[in-house]
Coordinates of C-alpha atoms in Angstrom, one line a residue:
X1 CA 49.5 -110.4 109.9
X2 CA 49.2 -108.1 107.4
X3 CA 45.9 -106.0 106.7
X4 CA 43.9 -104.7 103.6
X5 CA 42.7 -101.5 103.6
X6 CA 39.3 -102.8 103.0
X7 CA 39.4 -104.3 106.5
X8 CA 38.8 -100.3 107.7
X9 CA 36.5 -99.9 105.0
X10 CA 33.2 -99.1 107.2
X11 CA 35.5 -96.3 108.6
X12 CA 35.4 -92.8 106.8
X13 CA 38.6 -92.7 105.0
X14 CA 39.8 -89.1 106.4
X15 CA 39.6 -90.7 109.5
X16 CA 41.9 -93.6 108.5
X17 CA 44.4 -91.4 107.3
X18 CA 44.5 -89.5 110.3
X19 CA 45.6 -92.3 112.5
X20 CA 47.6 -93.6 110.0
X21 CA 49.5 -90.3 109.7
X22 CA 49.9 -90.3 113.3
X23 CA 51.0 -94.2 113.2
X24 CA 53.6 -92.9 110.4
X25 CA 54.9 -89.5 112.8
X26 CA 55.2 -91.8 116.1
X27 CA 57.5 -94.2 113.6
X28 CA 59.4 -91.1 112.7
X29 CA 59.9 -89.9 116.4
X30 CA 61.3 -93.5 117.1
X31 CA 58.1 -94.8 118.7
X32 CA 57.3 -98.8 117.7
X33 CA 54.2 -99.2 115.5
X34 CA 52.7 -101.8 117.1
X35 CA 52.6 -99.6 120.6
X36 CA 51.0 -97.0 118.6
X37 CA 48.7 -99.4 117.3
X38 CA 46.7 -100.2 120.3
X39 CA 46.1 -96.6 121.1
X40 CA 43.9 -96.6 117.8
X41 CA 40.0 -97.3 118.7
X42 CA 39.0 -100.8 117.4
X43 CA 37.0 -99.7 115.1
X44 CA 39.2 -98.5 113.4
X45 CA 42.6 -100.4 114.0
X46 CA 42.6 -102.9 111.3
X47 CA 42.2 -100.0 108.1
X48 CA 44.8 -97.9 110.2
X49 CA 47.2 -100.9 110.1
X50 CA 47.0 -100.9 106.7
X51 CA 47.5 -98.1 105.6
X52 CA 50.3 -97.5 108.5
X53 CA 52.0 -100.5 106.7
X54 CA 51.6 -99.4 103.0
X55 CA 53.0 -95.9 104.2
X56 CA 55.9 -97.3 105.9
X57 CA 57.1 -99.5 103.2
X58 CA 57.2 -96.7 100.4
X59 CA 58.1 -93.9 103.3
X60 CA 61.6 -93.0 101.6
X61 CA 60.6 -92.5 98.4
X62 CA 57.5 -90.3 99.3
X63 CA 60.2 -88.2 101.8
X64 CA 62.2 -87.8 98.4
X65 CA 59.3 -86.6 96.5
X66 CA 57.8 -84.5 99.4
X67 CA 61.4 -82.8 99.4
X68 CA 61.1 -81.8 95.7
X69 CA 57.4 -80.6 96.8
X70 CA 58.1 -78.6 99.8
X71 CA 62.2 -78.8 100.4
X72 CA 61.2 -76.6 103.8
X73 CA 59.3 -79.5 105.8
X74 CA 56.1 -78.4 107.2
X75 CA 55.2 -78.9 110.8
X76 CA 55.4 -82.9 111.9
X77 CA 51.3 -83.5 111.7
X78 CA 51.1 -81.9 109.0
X79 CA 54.1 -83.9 107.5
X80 CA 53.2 -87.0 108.3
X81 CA 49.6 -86.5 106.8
X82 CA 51.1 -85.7 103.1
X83 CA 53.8 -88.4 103.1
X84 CA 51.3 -90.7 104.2
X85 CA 49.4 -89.6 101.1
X86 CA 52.0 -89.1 98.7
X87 CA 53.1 -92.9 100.0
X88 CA 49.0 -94.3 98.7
X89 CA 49.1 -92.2 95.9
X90 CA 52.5 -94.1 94.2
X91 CA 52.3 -95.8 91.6
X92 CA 50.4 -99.3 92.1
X93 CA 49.0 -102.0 89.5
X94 CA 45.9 -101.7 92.1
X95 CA 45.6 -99.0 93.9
X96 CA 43.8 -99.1 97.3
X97 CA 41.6 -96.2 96.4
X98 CA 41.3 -93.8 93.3
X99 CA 43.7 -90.7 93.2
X100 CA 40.7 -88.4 93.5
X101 CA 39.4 -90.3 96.4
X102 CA 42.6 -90.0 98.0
X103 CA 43.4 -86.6 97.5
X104 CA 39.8 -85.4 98.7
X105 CA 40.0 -87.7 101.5
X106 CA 43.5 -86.1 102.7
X107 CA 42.1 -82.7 102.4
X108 CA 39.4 -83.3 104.6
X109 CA 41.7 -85.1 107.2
X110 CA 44.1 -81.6 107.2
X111 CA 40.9 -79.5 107.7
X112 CA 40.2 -81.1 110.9
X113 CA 43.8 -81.9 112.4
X114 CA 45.9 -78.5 110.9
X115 CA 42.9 -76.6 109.6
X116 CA 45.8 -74.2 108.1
X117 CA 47.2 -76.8 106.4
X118 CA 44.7 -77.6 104.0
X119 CA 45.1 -75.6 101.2
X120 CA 48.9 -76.6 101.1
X121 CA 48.0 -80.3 101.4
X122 CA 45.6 -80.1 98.0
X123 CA 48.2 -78.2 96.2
X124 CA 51.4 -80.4 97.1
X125 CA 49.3 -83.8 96.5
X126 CA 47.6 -82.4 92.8
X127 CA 50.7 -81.2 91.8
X128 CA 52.4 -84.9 92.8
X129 CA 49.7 -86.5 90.4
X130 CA 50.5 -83.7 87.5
X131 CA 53.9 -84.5 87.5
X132 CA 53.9 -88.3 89.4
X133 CA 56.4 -90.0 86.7
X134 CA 59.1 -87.3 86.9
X135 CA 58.9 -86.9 90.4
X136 CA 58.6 -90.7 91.0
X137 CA 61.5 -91.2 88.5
X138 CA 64.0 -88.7 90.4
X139 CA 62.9 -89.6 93.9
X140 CA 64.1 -93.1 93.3
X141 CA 67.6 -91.6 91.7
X142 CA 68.1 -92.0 95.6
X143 CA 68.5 -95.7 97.8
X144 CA 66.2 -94.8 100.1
X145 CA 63.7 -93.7 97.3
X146 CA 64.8 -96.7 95.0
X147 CA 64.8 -99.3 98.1
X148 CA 62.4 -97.8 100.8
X149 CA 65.2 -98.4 103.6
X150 CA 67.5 -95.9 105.6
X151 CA 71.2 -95.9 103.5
X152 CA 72.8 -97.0 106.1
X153 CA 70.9 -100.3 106.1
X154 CA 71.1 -100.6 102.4
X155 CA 75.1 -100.4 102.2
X156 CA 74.5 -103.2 105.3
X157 CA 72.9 -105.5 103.6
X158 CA 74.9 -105.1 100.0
X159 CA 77.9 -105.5 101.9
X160 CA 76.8 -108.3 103.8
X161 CA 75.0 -110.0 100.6
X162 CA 76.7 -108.7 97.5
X163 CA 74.6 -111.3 95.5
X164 CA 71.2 -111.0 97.1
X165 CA 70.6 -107.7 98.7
X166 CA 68.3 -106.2 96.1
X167 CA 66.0 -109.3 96.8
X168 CA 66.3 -109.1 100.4
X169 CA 65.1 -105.6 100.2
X170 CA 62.8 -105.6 97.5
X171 CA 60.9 -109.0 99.8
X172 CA 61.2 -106.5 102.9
X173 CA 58.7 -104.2 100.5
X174 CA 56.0 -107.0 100.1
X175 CA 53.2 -107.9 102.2
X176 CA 54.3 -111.2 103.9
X177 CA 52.0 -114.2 104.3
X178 CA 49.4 -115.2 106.7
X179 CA 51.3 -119.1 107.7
X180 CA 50.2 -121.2 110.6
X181 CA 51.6 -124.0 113.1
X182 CA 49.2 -126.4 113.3
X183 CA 49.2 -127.8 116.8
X184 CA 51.3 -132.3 116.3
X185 CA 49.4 -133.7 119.2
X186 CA 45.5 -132.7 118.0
X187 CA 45.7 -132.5 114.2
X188 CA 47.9 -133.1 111.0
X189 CA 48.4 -129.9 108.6
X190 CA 47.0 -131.8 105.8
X191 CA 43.7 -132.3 107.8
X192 CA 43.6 -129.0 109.0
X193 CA 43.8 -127.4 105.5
X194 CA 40.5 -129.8 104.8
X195 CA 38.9 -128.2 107.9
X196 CA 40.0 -124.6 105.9
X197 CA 38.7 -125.7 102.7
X198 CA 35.6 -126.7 103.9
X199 CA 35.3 -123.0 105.3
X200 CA 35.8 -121.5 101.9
X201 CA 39.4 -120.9 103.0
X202 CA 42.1 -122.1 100.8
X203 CA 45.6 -123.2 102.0
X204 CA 48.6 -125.2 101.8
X205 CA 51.3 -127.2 102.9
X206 CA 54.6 -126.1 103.4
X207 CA 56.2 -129.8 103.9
X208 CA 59.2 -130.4 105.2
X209 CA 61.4 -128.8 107.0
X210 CA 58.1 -127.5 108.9
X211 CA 56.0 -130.4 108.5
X212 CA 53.5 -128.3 110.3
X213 CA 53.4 -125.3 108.6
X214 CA 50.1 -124.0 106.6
X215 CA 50.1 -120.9 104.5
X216 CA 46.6 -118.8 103.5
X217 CA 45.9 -117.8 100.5
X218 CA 44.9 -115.0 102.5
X219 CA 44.8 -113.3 105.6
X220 CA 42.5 -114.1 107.9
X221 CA 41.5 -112.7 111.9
X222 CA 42.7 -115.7 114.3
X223 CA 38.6 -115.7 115.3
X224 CA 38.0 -116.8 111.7
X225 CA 40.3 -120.0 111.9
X226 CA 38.8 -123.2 113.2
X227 CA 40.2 -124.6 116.5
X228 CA 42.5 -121.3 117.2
X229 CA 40.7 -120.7 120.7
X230 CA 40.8 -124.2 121.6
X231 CA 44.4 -124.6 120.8
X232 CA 44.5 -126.2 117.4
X233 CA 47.0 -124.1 115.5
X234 CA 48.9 -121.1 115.6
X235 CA 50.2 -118.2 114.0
X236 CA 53.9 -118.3 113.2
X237 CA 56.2 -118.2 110.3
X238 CA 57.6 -121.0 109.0
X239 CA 61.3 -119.5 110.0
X240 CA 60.1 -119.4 113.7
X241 CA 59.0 -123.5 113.3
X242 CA 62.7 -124.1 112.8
X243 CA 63.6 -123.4 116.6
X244 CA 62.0 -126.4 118.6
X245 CA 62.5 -128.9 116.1
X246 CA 66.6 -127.9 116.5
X247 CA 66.1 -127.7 120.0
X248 CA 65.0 -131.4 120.1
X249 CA 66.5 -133.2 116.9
X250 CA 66.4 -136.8 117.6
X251 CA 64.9 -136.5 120.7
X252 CA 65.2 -135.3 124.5
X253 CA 65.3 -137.9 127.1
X254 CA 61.4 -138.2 128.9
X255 CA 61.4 -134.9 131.2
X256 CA 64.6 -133.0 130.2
X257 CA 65.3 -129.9 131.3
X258 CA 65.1 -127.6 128.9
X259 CA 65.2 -123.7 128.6
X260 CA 64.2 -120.9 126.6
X261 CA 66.2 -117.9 127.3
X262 CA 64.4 -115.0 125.8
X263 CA 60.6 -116.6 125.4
X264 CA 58.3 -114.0 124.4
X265 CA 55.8 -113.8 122.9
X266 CA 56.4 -117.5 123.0
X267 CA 55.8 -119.0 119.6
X268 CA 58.7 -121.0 120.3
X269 CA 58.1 -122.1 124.0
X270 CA 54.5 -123.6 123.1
X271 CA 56.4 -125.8 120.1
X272 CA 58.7 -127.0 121.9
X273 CA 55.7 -128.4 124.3
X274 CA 53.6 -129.8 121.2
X275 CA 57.0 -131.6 119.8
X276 CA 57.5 -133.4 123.2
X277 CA 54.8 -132.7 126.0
X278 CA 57.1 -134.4 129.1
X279 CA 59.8 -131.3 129.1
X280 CA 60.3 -130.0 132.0
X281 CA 60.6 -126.4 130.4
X282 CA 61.8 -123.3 131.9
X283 CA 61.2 -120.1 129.7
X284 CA 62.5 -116.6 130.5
X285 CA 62.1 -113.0 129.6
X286 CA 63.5 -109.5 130.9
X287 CA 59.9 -107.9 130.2
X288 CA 57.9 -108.8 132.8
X289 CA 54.6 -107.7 130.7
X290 CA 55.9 -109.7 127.5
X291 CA 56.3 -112.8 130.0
X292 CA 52.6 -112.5 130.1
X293 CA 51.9 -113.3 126.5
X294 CA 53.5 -116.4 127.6
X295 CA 51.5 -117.3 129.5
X296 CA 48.6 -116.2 127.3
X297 CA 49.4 -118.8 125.0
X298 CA 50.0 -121.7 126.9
X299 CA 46.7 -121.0 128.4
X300 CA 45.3 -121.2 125.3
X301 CA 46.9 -124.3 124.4
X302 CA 46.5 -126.0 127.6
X303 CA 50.8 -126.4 128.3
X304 CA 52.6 -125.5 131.3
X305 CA 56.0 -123.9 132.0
X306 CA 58.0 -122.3 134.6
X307 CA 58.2 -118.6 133.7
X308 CA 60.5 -116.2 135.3
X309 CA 60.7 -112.4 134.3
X310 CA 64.9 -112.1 134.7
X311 CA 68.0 -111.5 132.5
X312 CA 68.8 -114.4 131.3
X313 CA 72.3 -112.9 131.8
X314 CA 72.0 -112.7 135.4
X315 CA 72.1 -116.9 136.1
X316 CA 72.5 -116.3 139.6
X317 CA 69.3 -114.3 140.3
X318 CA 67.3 -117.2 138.9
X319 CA 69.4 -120.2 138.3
X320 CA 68.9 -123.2 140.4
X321 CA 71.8 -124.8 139.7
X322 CA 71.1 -127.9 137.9
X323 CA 72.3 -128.1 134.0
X324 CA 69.8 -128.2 131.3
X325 CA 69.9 -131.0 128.5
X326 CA 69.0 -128.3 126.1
X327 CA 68.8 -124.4 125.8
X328 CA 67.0 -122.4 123.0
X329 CA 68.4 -118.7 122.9
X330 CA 66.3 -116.8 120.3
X331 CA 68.0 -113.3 121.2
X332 CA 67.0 -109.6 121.1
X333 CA 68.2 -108.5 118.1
X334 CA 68.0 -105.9 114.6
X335 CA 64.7 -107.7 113.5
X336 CA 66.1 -107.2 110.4
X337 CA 64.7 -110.6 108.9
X338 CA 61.0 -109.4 109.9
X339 CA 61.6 -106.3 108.3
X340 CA 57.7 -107.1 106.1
X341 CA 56.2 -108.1 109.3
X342 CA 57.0 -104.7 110.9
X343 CA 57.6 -101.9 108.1
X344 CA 58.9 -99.6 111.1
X345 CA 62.1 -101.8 111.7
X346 CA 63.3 -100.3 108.9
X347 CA 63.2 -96.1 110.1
X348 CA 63.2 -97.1 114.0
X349 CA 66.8 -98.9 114.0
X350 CA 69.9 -96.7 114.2
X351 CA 73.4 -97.8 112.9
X352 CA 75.0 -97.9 116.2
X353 CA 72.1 -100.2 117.4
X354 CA 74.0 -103.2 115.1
X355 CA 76.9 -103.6 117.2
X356 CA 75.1 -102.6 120.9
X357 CA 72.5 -105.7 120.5
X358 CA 75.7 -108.4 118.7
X359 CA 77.0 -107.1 122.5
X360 CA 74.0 -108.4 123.9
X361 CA 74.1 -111.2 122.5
X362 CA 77.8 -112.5 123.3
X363 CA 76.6 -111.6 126.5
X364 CA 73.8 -113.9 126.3
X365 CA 75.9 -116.5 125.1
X366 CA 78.8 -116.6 127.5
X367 CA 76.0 -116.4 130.5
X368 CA 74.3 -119.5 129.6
X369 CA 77.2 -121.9 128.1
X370 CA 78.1 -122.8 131.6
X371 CA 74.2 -123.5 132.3
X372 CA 74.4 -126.5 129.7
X373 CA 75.0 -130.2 130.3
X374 CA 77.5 -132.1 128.7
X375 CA 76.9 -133.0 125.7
X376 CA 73.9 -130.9 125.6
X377 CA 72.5 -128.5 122.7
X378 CA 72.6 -125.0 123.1
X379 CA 70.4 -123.3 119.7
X380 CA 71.3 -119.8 118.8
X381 CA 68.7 -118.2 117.0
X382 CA 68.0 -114.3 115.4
X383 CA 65.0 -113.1 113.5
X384 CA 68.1 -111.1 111.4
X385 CA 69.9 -111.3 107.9
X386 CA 72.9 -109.2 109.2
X387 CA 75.8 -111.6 109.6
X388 CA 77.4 -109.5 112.5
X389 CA 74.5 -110.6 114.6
X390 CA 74.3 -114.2 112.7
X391 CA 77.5 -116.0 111.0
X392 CA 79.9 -113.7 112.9
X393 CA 78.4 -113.9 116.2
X394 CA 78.9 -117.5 116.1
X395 CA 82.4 -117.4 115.0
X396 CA 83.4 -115.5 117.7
X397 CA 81.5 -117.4 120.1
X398 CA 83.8 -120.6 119.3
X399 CA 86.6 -118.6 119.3
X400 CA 86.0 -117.8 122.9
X401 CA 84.7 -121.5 123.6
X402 CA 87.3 -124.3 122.0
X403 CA 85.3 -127.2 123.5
X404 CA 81.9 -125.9 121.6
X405 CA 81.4 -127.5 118.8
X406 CA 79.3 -126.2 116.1
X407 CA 76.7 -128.3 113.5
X408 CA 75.6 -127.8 110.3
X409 CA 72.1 -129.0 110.0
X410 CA 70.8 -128.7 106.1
X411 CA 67.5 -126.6 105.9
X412 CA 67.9 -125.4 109.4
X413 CA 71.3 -123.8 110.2
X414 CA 73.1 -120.7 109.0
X415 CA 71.5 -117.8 107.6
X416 CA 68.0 -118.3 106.1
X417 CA 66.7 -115.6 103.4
X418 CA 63.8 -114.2 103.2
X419 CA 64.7 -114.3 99.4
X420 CA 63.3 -116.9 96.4
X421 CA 66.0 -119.7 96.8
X422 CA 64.3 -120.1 100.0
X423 CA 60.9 -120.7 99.1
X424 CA 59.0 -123.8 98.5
X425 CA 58.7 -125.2 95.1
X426 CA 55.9 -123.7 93.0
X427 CA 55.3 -120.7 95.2
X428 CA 55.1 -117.2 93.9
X429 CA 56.9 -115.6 97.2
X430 CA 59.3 -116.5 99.7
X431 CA 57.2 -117.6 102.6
X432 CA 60.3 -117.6 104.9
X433 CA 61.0 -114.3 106.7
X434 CA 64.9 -113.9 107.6
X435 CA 66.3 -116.0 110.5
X436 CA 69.9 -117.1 111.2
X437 CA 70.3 -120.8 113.3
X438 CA 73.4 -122.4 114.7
X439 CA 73.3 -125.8 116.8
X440 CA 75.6 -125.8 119.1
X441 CA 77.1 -129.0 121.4
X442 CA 79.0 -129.4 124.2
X443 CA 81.4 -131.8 125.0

């Protein structure tokens, strides 16, 4: 969920900018954002986020301009301090706080985490708002000023999506929206964006293909949602609420057996409960601590399953030998379809990483075709938009498999977009992030 920076707002703003900037150096020494996250107090968590996210997704083009500022980077703290500032101080239609503001606010944050430093950050940061439009203007003569992504990932994309990759990387640069999975067996969407209305909170259908699906207006905590700690609804985007639906299609047999290779944080695993409640439902994970958010959530919405922390690769550890009816694998992958979800994606992937997880993933896939019954379903799913982990993946999975057979399913299948042609009618963004989907049956 994505985070104003008023949400920090009873926070002193130096002090906001400090954890951000050390949010934004963790990112840049290949730590994830949202581990560095929950070493933030409370308190102030929410404002850091914010500003974490808003730094992230303009980081290349303040590196650019902070090379024409100081081309001999100064020492990582202090670094990450003035890109995080010359990142709030772009240009913005609405700024989160007034240049001034800003720039005082940064100085004050240097004096107390590089005392030595402050003098330096006031002069690089004035001398950016003297001279913002040329220095904007030539930062952005680069693609990672211009596009706020790594090249690498850039020439990725552009090859992959000749038509499209501009939009793809211009949506990866907007805040994505707050959508919901209201719970089939307690409530309708349509009745649950009543219950929000009469809140004050507006929302609104999605429709079909994710007849469940409700979208904010705005973002909201879960503990402000109606029902959430009872189980009513959830929070997942509306490319996620594609899986279990695929997973089922007409309809399982009463108590299939049914498993979800790579379940966490289990978004996927509880839907597939609320879409048919008699599944007998095993869901796996690697990450024993992950597994536990599973179990979180099905707490929370009263389901069961059997959860075992294994690789999913490693059937004999953990397989009892009976076929399943059905099999969801949602597999490790890029992330690069989440890419507004988690700004960091972006500067934490490394080129090489592309081709080790598609590995992975074959792996995956070989491992657990055997598992499935007869003319069962196996659905391959990845939160990315590069085909070598999407469209190619699967080719080469029938290749290897004659008998698989492979099913286009209109709406659900093949790679989804997090672009405009995606969207629902009448809305101003694409509320899909990037997912890929391939039903798969066996004979």
């Amino acid at each position: 969920m994505s985070q104003s920076p008023s949400s920090g707002a009873s926070a002193p703003l130096h002090r906001l900018l400090s954890q951000a900037a050390d949010a934004v150096q963790g990112v840049r020494e290949g730590r994830s954002l949202t581990d560095l996250l929950t070493r933030v107090p409370a308190d102030l968590r929410p404002g850091t986020q914010a500003l974490a996210f808003m730094a992230l997704r303009r980081l290349g083009g303040a590196e650019a301009a902070r090379k024409q500022l100081a081309p001999k980077a100064p020492p990582p703290r202090v670094d990450a301090l003035l890109l995080t500032a010359l990142a709030l101080l772009w240009p913005d239609p609405e700024p989160a706080y007034a240049d001034h503001t800003l720039v005082d606010q940064a100085v004050h944050a240097a004096k107390l985490r590089a005392p030595a430093s402050a003098a330096f950050i006031n002069a690089v940061l004035r001398r950016f708002l003297r001279e913002r439009d040329t220095l904007v203007a030539a930062a952005e003569r680069s693609p990672e000023g211009a596009f706020n992504h790594p090249a690498w990932w850039i020439e990725k994309l552009r090859l992959d999506w000749p038509a499209q990759w501009q939009a793809i990387l211009a949506a990866n640069n907007r805040p994505p929206p707050m959508t919901l999975r209201v719970h089939a067996q307690r409530t309708t969407a349509a009745d649950y964006v009543q219950r929000l209305a009469a809140l004050g909170m507006g929302a609104r259908l999605l429709g079909a293909p994710t007849p469940q699906a409700v979208v904010l207006d705005k973002p909201a905590p879960v503990s402000a949602l109606p029902g959430f700690a009872e189980g009513w609804v959830s929070v997942q985007d509306a490319a996620a609420q594609l899986a279990a639906p695929l997973v089922i299609g007409a309809g399982l047999k009463p108590g299939a057996r049914v498993l979800d290779a790579c379940a966490a944080p289990g978004g996927k695993t509880a839907h597939l409960l609320e879409l048919q409640p008699d599944l007998q439902l095993t869901a796996l994970d690697a990450d024993a601590q992950r597994l536990t958010r599973v179990q979180d959530t099905l707490n929370r919405l009263g389901q069961h399953a059997t959860l075992k922390a294994v690789d999913a690769r490693q059937s004999a550890t953990w397989w009892d030998g009976a076929p399943f009816d059905a099999i969801l694998l949602d597999a490790p992958c890029s992330a690069s379809g989440i890419v507004r979800r988690h700004p960091d994606v972006r500067w934490l992937r490394r080129p090489d990483d592309i081709a080790a997880l598609a590995r992975i993933q074959a792996e995956l896939l070989d491992a657990l075709w055997p598992l499935l019954a007869p003319g069962g379903r196996l659905v391959y799913a990845t939160c990315s938009v590069f085909r070598a982990e999407g469209q190619a993946q699967l080719d080469a999975f029938l290749q290897r498999q004659p008998g698989a057979k492979s099913h286009a399913v209109p709406g659900f299948t093949g790679h989804l977009l997090p672009v405009a042609e995606n969207a629902s009618q009448g809305n101003a963004g694409p509320p899909l992030d990037g997912f890929f989907y391939a039903l798969i049956t066996k004979p």
